[in-house]
CSV table of C-alpha atoms in Angstrom, one decimal:
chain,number,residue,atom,x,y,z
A,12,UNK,CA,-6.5,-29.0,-12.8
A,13,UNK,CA,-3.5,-27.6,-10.8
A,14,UNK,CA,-2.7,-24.0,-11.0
A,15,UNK,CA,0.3,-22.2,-12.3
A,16,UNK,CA,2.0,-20.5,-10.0
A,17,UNK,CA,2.1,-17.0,-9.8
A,18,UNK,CA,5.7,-15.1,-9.4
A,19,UNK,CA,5.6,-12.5,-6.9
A,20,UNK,CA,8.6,-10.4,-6.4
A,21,UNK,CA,9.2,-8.9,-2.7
A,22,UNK,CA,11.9,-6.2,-3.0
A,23,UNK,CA,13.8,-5.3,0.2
A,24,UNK,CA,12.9,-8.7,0.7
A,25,UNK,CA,15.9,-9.6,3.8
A,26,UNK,CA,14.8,-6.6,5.7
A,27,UNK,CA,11.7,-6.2,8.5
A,28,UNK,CA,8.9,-5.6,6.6
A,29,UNK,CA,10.0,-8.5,4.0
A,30,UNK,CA,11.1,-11.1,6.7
A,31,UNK,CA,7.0,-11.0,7.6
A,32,UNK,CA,5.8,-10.4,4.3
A,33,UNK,CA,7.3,-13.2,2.0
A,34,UNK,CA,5.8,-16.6,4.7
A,35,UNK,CA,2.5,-14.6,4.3
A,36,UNK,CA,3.0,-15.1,0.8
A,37,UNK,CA,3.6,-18.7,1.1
A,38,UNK,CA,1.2,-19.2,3.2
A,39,UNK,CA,-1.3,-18.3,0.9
A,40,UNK,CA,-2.7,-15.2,2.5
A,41,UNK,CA,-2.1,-13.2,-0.8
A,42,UNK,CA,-2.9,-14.7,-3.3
A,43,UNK,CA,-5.3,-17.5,-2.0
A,44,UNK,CA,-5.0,-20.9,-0.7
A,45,UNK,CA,-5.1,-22.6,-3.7
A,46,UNK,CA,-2.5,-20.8,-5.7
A,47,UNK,CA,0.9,-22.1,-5.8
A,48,UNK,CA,3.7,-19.1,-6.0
A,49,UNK,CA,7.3,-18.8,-7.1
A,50,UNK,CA,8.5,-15.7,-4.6
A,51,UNK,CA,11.2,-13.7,-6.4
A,52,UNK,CA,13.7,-11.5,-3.4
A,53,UNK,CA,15.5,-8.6,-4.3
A,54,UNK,CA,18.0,-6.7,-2.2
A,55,UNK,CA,21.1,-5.1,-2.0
A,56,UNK,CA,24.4,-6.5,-2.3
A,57,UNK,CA,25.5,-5.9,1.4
A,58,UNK,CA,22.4,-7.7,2.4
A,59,UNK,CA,23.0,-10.8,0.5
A,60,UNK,CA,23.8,-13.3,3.1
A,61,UNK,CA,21.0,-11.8,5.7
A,62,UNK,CA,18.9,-12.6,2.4
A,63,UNK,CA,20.2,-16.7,1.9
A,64,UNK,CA,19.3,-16.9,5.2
A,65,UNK,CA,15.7,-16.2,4.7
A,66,UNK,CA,15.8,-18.5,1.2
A,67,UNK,CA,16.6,-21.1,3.8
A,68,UNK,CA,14.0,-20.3,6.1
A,69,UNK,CA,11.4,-20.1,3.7
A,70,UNK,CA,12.9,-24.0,2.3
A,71,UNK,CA,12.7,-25.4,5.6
A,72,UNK,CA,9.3,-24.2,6.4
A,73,UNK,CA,7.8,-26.7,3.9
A,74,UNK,CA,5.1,-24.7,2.7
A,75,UNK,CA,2.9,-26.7,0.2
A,76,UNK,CA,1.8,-23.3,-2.1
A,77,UNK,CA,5.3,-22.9,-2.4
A,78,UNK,CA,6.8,-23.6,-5.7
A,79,UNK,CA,10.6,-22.2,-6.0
A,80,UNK,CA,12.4,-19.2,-4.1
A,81,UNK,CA,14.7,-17.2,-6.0
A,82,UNK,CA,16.9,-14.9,-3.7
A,83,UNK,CA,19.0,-12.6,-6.0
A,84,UNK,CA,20.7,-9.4,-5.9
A,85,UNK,CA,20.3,-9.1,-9.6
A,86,UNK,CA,17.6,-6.6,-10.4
A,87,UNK,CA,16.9,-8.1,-13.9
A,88,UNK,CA,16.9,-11.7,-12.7
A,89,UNK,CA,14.6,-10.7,-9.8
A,90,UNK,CA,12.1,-9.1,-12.2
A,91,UNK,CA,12.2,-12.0,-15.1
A,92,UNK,CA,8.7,-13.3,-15.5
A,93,UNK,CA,6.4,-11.9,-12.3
A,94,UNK,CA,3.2,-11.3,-12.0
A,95,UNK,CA,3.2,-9.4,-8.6
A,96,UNK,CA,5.9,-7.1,-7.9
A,97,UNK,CA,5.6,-6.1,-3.8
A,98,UNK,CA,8.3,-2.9,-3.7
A,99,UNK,CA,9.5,-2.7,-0.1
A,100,UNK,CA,12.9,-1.3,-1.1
A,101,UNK,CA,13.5,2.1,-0.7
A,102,UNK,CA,15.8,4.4,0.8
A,103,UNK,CA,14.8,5.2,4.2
A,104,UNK,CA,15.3,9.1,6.0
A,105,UNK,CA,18.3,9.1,8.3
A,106,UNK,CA,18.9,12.1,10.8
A,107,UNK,CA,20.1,15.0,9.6
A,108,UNK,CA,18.8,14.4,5.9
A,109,UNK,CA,16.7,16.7,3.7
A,110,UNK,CA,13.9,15.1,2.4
A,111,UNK,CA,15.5,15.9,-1.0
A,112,UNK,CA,18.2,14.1,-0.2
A,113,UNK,CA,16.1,11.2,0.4
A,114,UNK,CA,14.4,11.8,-2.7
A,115,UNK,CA,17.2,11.9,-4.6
A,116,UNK,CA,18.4,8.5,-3.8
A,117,UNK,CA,14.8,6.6,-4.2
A,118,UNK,CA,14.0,8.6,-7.5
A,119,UNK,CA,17.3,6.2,-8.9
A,120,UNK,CA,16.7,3.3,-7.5
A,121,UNK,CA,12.8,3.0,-8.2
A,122,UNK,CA,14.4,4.5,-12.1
A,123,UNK,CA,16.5,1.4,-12.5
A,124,UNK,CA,13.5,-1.3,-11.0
A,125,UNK,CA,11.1,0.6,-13.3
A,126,UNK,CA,13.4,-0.3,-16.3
A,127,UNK,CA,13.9,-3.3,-15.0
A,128,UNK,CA,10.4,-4.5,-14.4
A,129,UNK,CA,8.9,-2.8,-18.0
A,130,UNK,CA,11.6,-5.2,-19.7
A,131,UNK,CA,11.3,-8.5,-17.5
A,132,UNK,CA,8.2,-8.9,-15.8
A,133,UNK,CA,5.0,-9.9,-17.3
A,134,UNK,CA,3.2,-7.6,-19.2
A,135,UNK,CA,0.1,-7.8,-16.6
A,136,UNK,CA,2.2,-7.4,-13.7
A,137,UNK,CA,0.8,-5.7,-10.7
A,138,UNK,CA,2.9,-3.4,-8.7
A,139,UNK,CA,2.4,-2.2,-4.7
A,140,UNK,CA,5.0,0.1,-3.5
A,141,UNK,CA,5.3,0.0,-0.3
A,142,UNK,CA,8.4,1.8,0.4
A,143,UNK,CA,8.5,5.3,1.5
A,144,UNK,CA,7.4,7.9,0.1
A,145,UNK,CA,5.5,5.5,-1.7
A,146,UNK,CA,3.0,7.8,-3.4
A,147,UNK,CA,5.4,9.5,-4.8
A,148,UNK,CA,8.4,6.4,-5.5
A,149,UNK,CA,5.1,4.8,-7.5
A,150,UNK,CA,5.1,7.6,-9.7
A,151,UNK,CA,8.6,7.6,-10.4
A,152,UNK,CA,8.2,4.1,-11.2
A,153,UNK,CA,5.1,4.8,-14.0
A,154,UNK,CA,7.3,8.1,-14.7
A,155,UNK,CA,10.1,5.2,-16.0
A,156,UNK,CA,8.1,2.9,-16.7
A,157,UNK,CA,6.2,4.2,-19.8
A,158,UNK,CA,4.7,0.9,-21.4
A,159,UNK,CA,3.4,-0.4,-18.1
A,160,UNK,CA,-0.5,0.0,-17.9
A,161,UNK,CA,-0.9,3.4,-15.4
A,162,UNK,CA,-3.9,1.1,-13.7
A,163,UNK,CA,-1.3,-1.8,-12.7
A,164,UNK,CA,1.2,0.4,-10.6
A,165,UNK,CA,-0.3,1.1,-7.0
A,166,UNK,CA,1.2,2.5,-3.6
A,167,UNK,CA,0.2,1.0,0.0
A,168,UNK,CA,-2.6,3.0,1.4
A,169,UNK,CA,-4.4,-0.1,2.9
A,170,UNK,CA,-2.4,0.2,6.5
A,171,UNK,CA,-3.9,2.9,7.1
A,172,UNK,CA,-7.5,2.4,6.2
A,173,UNK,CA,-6.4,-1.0,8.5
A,174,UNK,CA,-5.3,1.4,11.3
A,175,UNK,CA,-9.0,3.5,10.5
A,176,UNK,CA,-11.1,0.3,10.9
A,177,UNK,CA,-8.9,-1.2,13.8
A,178,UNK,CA,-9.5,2.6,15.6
A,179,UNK,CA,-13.3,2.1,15.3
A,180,UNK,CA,-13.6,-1.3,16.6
A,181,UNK,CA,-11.6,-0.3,19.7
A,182,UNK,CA,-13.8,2.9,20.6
A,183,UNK,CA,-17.2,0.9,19.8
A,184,UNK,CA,-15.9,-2.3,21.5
A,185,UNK,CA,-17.7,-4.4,18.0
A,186,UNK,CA,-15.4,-7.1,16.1
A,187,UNK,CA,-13.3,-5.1,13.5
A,188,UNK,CA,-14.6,-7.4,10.5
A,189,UNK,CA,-17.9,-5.7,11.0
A,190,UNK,CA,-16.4,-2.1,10.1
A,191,UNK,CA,-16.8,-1.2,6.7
A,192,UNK,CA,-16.0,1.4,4.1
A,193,UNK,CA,-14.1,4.4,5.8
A,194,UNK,CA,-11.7,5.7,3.0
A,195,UNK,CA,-8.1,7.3,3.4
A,196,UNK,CA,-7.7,10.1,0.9
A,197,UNK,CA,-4.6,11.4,-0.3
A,198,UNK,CA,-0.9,10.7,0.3
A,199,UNK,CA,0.6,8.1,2.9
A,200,UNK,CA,2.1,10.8,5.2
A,201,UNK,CA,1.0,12.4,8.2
A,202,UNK,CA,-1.1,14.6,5.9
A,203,UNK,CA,-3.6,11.6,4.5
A,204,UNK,CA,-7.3,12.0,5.6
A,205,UNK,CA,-8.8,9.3,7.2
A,206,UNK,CA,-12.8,9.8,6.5
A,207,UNK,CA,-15.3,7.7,8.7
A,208,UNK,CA,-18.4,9.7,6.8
A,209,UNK,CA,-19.6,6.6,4.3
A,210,UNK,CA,-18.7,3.9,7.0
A,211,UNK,CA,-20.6,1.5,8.5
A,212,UNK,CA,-20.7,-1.1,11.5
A,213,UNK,CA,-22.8,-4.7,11.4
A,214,UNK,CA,-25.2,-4.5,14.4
A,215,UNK,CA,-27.7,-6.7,15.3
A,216,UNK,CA,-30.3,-4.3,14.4
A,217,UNK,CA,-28.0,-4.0,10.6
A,218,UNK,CA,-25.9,-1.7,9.3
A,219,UNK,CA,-25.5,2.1,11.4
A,220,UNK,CA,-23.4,4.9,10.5
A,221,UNK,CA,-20.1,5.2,12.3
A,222,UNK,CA,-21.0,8.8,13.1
A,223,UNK,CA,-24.3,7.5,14.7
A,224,UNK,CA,-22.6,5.1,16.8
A,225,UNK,CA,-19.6,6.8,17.9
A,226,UNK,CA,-21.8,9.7,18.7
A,227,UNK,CA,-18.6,12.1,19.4
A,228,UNK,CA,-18.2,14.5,16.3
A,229,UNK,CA,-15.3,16.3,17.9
A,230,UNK,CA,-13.1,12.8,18.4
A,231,UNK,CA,-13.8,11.9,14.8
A,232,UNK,CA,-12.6,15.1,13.7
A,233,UNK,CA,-9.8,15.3,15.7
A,234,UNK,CA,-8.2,12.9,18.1
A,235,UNK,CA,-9.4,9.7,15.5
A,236,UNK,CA,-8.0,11.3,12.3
A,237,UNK,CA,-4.2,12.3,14.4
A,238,UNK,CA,-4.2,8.8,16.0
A,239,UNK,CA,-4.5,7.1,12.8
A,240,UNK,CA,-2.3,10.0,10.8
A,241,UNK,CA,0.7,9.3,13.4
A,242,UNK,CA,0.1,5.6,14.1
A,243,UNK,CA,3.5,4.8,12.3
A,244,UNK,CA,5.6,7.1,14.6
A,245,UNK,CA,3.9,5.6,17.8
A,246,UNK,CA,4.6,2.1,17.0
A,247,UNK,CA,8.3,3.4,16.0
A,248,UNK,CA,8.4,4.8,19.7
A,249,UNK,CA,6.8,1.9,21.9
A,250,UNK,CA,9.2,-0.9,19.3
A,251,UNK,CA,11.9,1.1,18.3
A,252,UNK,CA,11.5,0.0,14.8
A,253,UNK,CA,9.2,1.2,12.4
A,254,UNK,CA,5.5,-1.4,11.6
A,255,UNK,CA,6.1,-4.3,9.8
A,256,UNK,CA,3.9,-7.3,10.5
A,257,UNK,CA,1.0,-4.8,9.9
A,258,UNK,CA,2.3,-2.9,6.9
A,259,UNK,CA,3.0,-6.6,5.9
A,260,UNK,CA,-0.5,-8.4,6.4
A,261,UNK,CA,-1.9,-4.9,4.7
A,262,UNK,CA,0.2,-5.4,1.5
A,263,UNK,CA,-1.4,-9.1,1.6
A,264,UNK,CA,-4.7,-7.2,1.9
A,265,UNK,CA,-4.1,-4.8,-0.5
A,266,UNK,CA,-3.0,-7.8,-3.7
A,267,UNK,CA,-5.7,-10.3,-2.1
A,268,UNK,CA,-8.6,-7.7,-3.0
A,269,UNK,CA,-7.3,-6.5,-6.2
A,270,UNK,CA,-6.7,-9.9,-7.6
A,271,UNK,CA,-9.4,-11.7,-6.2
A,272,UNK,CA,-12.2,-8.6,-5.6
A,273,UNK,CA,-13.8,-7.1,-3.0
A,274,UNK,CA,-17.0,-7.9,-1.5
A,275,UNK,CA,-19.9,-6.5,-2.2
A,276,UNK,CA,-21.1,-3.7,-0.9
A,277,UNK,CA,-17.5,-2.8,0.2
A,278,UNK,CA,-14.6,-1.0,-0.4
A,279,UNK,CA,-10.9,-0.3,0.7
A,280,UNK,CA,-8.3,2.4,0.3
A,281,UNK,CA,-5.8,2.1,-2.4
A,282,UNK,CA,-3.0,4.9,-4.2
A,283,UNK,CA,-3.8,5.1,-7.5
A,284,UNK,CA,-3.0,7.0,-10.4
A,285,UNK,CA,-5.7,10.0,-10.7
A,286,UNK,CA,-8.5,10.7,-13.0
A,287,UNK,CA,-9.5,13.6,-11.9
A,288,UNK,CA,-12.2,12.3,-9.6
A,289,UNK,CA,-13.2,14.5,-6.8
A,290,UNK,CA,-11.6,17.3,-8.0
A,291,UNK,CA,-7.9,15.7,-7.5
A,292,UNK,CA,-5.2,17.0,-10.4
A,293,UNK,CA,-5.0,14.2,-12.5
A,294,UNK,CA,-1.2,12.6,-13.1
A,295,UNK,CA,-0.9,12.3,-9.0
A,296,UNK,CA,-0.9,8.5,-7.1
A,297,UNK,CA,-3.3,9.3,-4.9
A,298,UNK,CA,-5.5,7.2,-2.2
A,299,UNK,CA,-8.9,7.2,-3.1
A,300,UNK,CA,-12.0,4.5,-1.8
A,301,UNK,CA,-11.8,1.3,-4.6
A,302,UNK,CA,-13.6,-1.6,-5.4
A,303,UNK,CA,-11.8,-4.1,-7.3
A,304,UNK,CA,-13.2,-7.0,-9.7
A,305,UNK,CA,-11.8,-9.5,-11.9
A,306,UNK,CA,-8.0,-8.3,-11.4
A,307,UNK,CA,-9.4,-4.2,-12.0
A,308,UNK,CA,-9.7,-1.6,-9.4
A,309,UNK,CA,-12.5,1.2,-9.8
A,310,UNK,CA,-12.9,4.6,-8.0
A,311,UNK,CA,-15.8,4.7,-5.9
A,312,UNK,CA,-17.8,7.3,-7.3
A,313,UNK,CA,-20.5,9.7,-6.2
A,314,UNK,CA,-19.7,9.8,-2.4
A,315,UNK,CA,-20.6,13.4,-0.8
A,316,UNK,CA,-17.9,15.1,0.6
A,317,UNK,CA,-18.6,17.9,3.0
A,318,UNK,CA,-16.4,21.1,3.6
A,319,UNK,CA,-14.1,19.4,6.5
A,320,UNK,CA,-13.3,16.7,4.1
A,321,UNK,CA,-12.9,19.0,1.0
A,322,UNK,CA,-10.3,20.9,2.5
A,323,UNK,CA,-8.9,17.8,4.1
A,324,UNK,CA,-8.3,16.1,0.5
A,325,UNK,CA,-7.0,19.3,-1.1
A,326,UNK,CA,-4.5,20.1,1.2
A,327,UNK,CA,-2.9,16.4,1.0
A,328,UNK,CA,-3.2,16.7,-2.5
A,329,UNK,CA,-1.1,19.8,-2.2
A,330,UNK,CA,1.5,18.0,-0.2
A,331,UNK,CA,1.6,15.4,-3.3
A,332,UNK,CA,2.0,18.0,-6.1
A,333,UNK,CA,4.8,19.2,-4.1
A,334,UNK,CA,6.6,15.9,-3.9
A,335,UNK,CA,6.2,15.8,-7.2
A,336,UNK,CA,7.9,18.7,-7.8
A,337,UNK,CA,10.6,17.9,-5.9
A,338,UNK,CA,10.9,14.3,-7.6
A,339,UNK,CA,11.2,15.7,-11.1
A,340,UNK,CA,13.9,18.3,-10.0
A,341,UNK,CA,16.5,15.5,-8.8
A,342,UNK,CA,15.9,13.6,-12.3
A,343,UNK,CA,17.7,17.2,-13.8
């Protein structure tokens, strides 16, 4: 029997990130290939016709999984009835700004799409914010969002754990599918901690450690952990515009797993709301190691963490108390 489709919303959805994102979504690379998908796009009013443009597009490619597009600038019509809500709207630094400023602005517009998704989607909806800083523009979201489920409102944490595993393959020369498990901890800034201690590489003689393989303590603890820390600012520098084919194919990741689960024996990198585990303040979106399973993520638990790692995910946690902080003084 045919399936129904899924409606996922893209916000943001005529700009960079959204342009790659929403044929990904089409394509089937999100959801699966046999699920058909209505694909909701939000943006703002100025970008309206950039945004019909991309409706067209997205018509004239003829995908099959593609059910109906509806390009809006109407936040309640955007949110009516979806399952998936992918938040790439934001409002993005400019020189000269404080980041308060910044905050400021994203605190009420993620205000009014939290209203607006708690009244229209559906109730089991699954939110990814992607936008910037999306740790903390999540929280504002479940802050405004009350009814919402804390487990279904996620930020994007699964670029970097992409850049981690791409960074590993490259040094060992091996096939980055046969990387497995590192974990980003904490916030996605330049403070996040990329950890390589749990992870793995497929050899022909089985599974190694990373740390065995790469034999270089001093690079993993140092050069590895900057590069992938600051990966955003040096594709910004050798494009000129900031990554969005791979913070698009990672938000594909990042539903993919959580709707259809993880494989065994593996886990990714997801910001999610905090229990408590390993010692992190609970009420933060943080990134922790997750499995996921029939639509429901879990904390990896019972992973050692040495000193260099403690410190590591306290002081981004720090960072992300402090966001908060400043997020809760521009709702006064």
């Amino acid at each position: 029997m045919a399936k129904q489709p899924t409606r996922v919303l893209v916000t943001g959805a005529a700009g960079q990130i959204g342009y790659a994102l929403v044929p990904m979504i089409a394509r089937g690379a999100m959801l699966g290939l046999d699920q058909p998908v209505i694909i909701h796009m939000l943006d703002i009013e100025p970008a309206a016709e950039s945004l019909k443009g991309v409706k067209m597009e997205l018509i004239d490619a003829a995908f099959p999984l593609l059910k109906d597009v509806v390009a809006t600038t109407d936040v309640v019509e955007a949110c009516k009835g979806v399952n998936v809500a992918v938040m790439v709207g934001g409002f993005p630094r400019k020189e000269g700004m404080e980041r308060k400023d910044v905050m400021t602005k994203n605190v009420s517009i993620y205000k009014a799409q939290a209203s607006a998704l708690e009244q229209h989607a559906a109730p089991d909806c699954k939110v990814l914010v992607v936008a910037n800083p999306a740790n903390t523009n999540a929280l504002i979201l479940k802050e405004f969002a009350p009814s919402f489920p804390a487990k279904n409102i996620t930020c994007l944490t699964r670029l970097d754990h992409n850049r981690a595993l791409g960074q590993i393959s490259e040094k060992l020369n091996v096939h980055v599918g046969d990387v497995k498990n590192v974990a980003i901890w904490g916030n996605h800034s330049s403070t996040q901690y990329p950890d390589v201690n749990h992870a793995t590489v497929e050899t022909a003689a089985g599974e190694k450690p990373v740390r065995e393989l790469v034999a270089n303590d001093q690079w993993l603890n140092t050069e590895f952990i900057t590069t992938v820390q600051q990966r955003g600012a040096a594709i910004i520098k050798a494009r000129k515009l900031s990554s969005a084919l791979s913070a698009a194919s990672s938000a594909c990741d990042h539903i993919h797993d959580w709707v259809l689960g993880t494989p065994k024996g593996t886990w990714v990198s997801m910001g999610v709301y905090s229990d408590g585990s390993y010692g992190i303040p609970a009420g933060l979106i943080y990134s922790f190691p997750v499995t996921c399973e029939k639509g429901e993520w879990s904390i990896v638990q019972g992973l050692k963490i040495d000193e260099f790692s403690r410190a590591k995910m306290d002081a981004t946690a720090k960072e992300l108390a402090e966001e908060k902080s400043l997020a809760y003084s521009c709702l006064n």
